[in-house]
Tab-separated table of C-alpha atoms in Angstrom:
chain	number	residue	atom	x	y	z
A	27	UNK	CA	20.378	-18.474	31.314
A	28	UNK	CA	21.479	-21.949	31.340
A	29	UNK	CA	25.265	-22.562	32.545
A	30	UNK	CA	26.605	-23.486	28.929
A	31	UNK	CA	25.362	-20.467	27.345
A	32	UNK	CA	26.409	-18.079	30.253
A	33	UNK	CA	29.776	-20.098	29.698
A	34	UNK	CA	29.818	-19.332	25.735
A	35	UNK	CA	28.854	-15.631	26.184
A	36	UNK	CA	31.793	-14.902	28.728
A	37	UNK	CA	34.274	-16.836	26.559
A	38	UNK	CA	33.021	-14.440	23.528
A	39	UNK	CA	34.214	-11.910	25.254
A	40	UNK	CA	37.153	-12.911	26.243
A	41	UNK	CA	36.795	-13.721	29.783
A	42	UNK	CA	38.245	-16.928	31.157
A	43	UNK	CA	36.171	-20.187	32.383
A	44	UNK	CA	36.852	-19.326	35.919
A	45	UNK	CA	35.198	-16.137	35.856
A	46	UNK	CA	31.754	-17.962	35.749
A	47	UNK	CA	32.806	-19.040	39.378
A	48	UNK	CA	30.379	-16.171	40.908
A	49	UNK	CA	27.368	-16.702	42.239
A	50	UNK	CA	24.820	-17.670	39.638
A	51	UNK	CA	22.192	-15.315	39.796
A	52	UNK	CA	18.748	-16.476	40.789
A	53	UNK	CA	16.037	-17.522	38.045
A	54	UNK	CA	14.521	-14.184	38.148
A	55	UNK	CA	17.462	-11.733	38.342
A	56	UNK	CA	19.114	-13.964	34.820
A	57	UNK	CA	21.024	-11.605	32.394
A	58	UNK	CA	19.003	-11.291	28.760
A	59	UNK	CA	21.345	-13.019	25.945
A	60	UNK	CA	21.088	-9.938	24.191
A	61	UNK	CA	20.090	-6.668	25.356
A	62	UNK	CA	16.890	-4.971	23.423
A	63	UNK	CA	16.533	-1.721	22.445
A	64	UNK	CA	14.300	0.140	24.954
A	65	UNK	CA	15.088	-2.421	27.627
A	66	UNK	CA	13.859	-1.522	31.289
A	67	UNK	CA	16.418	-0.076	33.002
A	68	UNK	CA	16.987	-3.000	35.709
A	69	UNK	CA	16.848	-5.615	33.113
A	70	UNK	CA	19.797	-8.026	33.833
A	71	UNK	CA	22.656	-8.001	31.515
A	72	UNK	CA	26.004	-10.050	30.925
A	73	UNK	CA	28.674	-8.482	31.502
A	74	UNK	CA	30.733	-8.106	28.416
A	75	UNK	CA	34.467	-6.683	27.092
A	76	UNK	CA	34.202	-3.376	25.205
A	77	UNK	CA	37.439	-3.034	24.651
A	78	UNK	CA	40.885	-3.821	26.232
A	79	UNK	CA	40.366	-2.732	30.248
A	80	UNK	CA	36.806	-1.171	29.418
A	81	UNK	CA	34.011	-3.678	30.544
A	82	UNK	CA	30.099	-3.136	30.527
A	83	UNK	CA	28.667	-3.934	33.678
A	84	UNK	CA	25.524	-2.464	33.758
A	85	UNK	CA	21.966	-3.344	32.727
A	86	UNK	CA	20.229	-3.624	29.143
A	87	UNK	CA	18.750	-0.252	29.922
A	88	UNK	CA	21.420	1.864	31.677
A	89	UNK	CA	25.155	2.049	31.763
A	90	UNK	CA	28.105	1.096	34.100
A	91	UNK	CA	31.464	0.894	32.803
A	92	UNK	CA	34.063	-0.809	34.431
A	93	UNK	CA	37.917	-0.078	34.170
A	94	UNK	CA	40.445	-2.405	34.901
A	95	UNK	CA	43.750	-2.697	36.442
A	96	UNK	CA	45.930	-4.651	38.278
A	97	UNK	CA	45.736	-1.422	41.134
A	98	UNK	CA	42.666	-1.641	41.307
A	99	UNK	CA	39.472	-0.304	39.115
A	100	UNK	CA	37.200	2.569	38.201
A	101	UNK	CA	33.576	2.253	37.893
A	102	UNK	CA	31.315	5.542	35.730
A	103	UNK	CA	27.892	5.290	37.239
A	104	UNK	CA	25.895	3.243	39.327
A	105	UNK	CA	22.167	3.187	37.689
A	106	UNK	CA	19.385	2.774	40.132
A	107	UNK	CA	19.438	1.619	43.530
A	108	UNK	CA	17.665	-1.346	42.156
A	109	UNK	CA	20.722	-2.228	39.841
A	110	UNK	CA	23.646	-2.249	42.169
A	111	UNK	CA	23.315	-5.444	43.377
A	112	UNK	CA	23.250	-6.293	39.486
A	113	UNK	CA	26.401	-4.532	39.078
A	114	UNK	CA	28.643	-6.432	41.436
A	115	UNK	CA	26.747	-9.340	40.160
A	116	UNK	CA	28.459	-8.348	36.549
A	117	UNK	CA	31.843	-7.199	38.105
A	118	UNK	CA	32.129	-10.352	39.831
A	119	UNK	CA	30.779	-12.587	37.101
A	120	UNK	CA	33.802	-11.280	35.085
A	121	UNK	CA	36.465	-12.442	37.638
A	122	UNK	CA	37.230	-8.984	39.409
A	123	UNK	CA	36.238	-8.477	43.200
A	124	UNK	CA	33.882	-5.581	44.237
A	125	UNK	CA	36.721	-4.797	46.918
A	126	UNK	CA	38.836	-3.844	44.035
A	127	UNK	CA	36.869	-0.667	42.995
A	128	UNK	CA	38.837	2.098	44.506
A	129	UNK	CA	36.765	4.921	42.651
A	130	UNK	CA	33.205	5.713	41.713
A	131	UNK	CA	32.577	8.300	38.909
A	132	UNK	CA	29.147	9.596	37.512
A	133	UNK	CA	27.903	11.332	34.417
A	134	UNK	CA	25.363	13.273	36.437
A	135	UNK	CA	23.492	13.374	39.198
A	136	UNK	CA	20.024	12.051	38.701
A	137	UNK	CA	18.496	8.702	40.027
A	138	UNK	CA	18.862	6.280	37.296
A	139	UNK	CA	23.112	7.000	37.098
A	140	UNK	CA	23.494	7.764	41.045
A	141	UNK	CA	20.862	5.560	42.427
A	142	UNK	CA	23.189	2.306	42.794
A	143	UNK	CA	26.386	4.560	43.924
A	144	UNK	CA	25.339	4.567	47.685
A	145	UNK	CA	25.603	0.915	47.543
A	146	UNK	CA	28.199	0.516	45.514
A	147	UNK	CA	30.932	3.111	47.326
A	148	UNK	CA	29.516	0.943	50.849
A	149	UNK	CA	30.318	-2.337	49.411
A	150	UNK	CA	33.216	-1.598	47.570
A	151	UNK	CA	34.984	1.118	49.543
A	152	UNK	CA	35.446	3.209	46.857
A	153	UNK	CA	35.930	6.895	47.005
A	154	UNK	CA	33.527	8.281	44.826
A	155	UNK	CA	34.517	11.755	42.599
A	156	UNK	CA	32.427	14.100	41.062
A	157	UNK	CA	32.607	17.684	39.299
A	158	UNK	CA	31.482	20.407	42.149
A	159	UNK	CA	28.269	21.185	40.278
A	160	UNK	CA	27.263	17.777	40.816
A	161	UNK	CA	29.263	16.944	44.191
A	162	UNK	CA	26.517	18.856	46.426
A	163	UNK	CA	23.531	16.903	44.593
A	164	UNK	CA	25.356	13.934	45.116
A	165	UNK	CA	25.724	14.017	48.717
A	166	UNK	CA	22.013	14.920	49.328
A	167	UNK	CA	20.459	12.948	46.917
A	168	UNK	CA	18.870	15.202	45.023
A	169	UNK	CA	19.508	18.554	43.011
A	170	UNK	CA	18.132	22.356	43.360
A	171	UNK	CA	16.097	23.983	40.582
A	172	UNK	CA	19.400	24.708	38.502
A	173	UNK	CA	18.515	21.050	37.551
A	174	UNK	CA	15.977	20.961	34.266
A	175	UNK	CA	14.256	17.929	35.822
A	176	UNK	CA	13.939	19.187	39.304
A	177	UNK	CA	10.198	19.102	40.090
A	178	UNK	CA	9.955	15.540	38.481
A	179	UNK	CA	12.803	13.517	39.427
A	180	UNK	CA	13.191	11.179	42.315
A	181	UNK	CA	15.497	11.804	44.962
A	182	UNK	CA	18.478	8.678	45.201
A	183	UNK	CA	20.107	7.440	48.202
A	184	UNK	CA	22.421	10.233	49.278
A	185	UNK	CA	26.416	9.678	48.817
A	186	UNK	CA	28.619	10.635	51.339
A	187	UNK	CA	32.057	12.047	51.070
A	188	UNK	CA	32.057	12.981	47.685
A	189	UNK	CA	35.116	14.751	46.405
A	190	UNK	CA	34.991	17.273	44.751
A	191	UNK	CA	36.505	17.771	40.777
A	192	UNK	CA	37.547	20.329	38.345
A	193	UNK	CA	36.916	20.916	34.943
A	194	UNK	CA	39.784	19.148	32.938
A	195	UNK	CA	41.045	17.379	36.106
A	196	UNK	CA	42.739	14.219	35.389
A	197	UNK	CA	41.398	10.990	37.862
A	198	UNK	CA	44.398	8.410	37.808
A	199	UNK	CA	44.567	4.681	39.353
A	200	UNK	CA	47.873	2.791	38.360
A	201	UNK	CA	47.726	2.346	34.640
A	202	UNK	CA	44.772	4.433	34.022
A	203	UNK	CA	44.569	7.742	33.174
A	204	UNK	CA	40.823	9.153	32.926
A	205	UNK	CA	39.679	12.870	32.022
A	206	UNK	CA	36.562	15.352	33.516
A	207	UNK	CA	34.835	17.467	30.896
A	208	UNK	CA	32.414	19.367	32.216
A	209	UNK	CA	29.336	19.349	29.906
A	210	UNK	CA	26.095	20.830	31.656
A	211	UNK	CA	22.903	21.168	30.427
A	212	UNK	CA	21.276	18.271	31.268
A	213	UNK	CA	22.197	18.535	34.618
A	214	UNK	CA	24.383	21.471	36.217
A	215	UNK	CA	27.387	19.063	36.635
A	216	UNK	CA	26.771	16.799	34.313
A	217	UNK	CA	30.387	15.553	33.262
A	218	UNK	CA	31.528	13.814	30.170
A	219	UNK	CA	34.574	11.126	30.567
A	220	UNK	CA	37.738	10.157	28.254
A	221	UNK	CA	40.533	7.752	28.755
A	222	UNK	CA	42.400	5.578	26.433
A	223	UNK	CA	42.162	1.720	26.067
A	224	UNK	CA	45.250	-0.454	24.987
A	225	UNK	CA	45.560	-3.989	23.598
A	226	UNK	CA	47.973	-5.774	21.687
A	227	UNK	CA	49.846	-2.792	21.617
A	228	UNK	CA	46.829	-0.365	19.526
A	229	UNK	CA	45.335	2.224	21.514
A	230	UNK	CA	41.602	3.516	21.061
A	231	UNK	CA	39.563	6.818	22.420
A	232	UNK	CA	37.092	6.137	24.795
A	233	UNK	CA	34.177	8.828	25.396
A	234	UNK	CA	31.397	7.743	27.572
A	235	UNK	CA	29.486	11.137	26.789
A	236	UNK	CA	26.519	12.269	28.985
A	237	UNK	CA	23.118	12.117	27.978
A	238	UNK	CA	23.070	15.878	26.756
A	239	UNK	CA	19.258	15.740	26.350
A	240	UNK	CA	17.314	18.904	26.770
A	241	UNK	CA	14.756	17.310	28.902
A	242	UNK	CA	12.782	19.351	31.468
A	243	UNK	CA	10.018	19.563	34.196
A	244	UNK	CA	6.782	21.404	33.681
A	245	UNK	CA	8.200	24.841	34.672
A	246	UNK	CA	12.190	25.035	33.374
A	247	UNK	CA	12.414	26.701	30.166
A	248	UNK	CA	16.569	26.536	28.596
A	249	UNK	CA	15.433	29.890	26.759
A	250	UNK	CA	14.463	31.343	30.153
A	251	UNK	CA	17.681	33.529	29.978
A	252	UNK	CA	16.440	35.539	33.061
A	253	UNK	CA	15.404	32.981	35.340
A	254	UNK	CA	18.783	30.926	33.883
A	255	UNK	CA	21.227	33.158	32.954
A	256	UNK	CA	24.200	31.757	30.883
A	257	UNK	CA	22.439	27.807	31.132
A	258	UNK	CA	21.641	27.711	26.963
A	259	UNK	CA	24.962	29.180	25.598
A	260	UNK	CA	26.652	26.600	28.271
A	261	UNK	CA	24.897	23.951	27.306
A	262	UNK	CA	25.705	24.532	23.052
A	263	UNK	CA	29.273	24.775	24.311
A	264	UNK	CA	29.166	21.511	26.363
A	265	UNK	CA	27.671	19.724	23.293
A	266	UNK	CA	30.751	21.225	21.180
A	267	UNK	CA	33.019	19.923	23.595
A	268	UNK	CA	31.968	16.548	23.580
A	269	UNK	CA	31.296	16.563	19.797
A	270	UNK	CA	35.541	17.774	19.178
A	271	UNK	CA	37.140	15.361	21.697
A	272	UNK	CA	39.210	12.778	19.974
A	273	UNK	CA	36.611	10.018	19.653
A	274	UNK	CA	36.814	5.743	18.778
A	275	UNK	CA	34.727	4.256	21.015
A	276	UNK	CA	31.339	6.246	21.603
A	277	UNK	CA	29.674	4.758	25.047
A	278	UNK	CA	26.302	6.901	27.072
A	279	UNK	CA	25.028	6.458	30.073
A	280	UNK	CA	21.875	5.403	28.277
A	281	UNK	CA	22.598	2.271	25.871
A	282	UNK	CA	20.306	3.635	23.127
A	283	UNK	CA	21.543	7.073	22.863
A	284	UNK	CA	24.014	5.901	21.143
A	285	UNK	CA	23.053	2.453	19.288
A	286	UNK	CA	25.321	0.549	22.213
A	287	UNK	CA	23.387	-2.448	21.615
A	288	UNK	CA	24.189	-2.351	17.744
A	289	UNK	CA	27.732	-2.248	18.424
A	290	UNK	CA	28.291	-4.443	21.510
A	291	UNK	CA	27.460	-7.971	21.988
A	292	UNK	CA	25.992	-11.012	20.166
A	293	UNK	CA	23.686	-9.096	18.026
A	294	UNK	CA	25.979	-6.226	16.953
A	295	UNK	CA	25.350	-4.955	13.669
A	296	UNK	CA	27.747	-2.020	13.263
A	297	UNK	CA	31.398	-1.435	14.071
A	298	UNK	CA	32.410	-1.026	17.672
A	299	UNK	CA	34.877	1.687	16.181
A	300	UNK	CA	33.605	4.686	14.764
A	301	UNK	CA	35.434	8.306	15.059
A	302	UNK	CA	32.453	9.943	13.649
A	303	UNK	CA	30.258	9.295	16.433
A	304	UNK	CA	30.734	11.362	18.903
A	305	UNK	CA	30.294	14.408	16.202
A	306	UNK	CA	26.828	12.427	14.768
A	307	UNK	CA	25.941	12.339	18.388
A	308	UNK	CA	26.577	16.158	18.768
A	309	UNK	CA	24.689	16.631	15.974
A	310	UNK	CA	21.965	15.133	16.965
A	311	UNK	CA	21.563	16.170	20.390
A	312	UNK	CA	21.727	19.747	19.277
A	313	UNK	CA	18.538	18.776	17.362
A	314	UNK	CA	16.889	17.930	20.453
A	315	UNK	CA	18.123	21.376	21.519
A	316	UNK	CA	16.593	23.470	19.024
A	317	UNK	CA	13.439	21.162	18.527
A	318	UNK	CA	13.273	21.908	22.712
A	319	UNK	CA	13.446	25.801	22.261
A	320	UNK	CA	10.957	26.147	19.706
A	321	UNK	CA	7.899	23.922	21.233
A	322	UNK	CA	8.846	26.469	24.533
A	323	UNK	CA	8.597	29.517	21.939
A	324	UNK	CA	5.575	27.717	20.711
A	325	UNK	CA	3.924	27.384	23.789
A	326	UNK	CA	5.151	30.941	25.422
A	327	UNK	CA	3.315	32.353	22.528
A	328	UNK	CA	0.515	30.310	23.397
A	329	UNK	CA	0.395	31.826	26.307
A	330	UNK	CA	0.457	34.976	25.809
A	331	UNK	CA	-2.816	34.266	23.158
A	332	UNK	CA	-4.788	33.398	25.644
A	333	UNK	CA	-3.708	36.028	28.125
């Protein structure tokens, strides 16, 4: 992106001249102008303001949310290992110093939200913090079959020192004041995240709500009840939780789960603020749910046909 544009787009988002002082990335590595839907997920993107403290500083096609303070910051998820070096790109590019990260967070513990954390906690000294369903898969880079996707993800680079969360624990860093919900389903300890955002004095809900998609391997079945006992009734109640919590600003670890792209940046065509989203999201991910349980019906019956 040429220098005046890169200028314009940082200035749009409220970030001062000086902040373009980082290190221009090289030709190839360029952040798009505008994010596409369905973007790879290591496409470059410009960093950009959400809201107040809340910055996007991940790619086009996964999230990384950086929080802001002057005690330092909190980063939620690191995307692939490929995109950390993108992140701190995007941190830095905003006029905030990698060094300044004190904590890592993570919506759950799969390759394309973890993947960059290794590099990211090294570079930044960050303690990262996770739920204790997720801690364990964290620190070995990989899950055990309690994980839907387990015979057809991709370990990540394993993350040391991870501690360890509770349900409804409160992670605090000067000014800011963020929330763990645990919402499995997707992944055991998948987690979703609240805090509030201030400016000028108005105050909005922030939700950056896990994926919550009932996506599996060849062999994990959610209706399984035997071989999972408890894992379906858990996962309706995680997507209730998410769906009730007090909701402005709806962000997901995948950009196009929730129309990110449509609301942030140059090309937004729908309001940033919306307190209906994270129930529409609920709604819709309980879809996904049912639509899930009836092809493995389907194909259990199937089955048992040709037995």
């Amino acid at each position: 992106m040429p220098r005046f544009f890169a200028l314009a787009a940082l200035l749009l988002c409220g970030v001062a001249a000086p902040a373009l002082a980082a290190t221009d990335p090289a030709p190839a590595q360029r952040p798009a102008a505008a994010c596409p839907e369905g973007a790879d997920w290591n496409m470059p993107a410009a960093p950009l303001r959400i809201y107040a403290d809340t910055w996007y500083v991940g790619t086009c096609g996964l999230s990384s949310i950086l929080i802001t303070s002057p005690q330092g910051h909190v980063l939620i998820d690191g995307a692939t290992e490929k995109a950390a070096p993108l992140i701190e790109a995007n941190i830095r590019a905003l006029g905030f110093k990698v060094e300044d990260v004190r904590i890592i967070l993570n919506s759950h513990e799969h390759l394309d939200h973890a993947g960059g954390i290794a590099q990211l906690r090294r570079d930044s000294g960050a303690t990262v913090m996770a739920l204790s369903a997720a801690a364990g898969a964290l620190e070995h880079g990989k899950g055990d079959r309690g994980d839907p996707q387990y015979l057809s993800i991709e370990a990540f680079p394993a993350i040391p020192h991870v501690k360890r969360l509770k349900d409804g624990e409160e992670v605090t860093l000067g000014p800011i004041r963020l929330t763990a919900h645990a919402t499995p389903g997707h992944t055991p300890g998948a987690t979703t995240w609240t805090w509030d955002s201030c400016q000028d004095g108005r105050c909005h809900h922030m939700v950056y709500a896990d994926s919550l998609s009932a996506y599996t391997d060849d062999v994990y079945r959610y209706s399984d009840e035997a071989a999972h006992p408890g894992v379906l009734a858990s996962f309706r109640q995680a997507i209730a939780t998410m769906a009730a919590l007090p909701c402005d600003i709806l962000l997901t670890p995948h950009p196009d789960a929730s129309q990110m792209w449509k609301r942030l940046g140059p090309n937004a065509t729908l309001p940033l603020v919306d307190e209906t989203a994270c129930r529409r999201y609920g709604e819709a991910v309980t879809a996904r749910l049912d639509k899930r349980l009836t092809d493995e019906k389907a194909a259990a019956e199937k089955q048992k046909a040709v037995r």
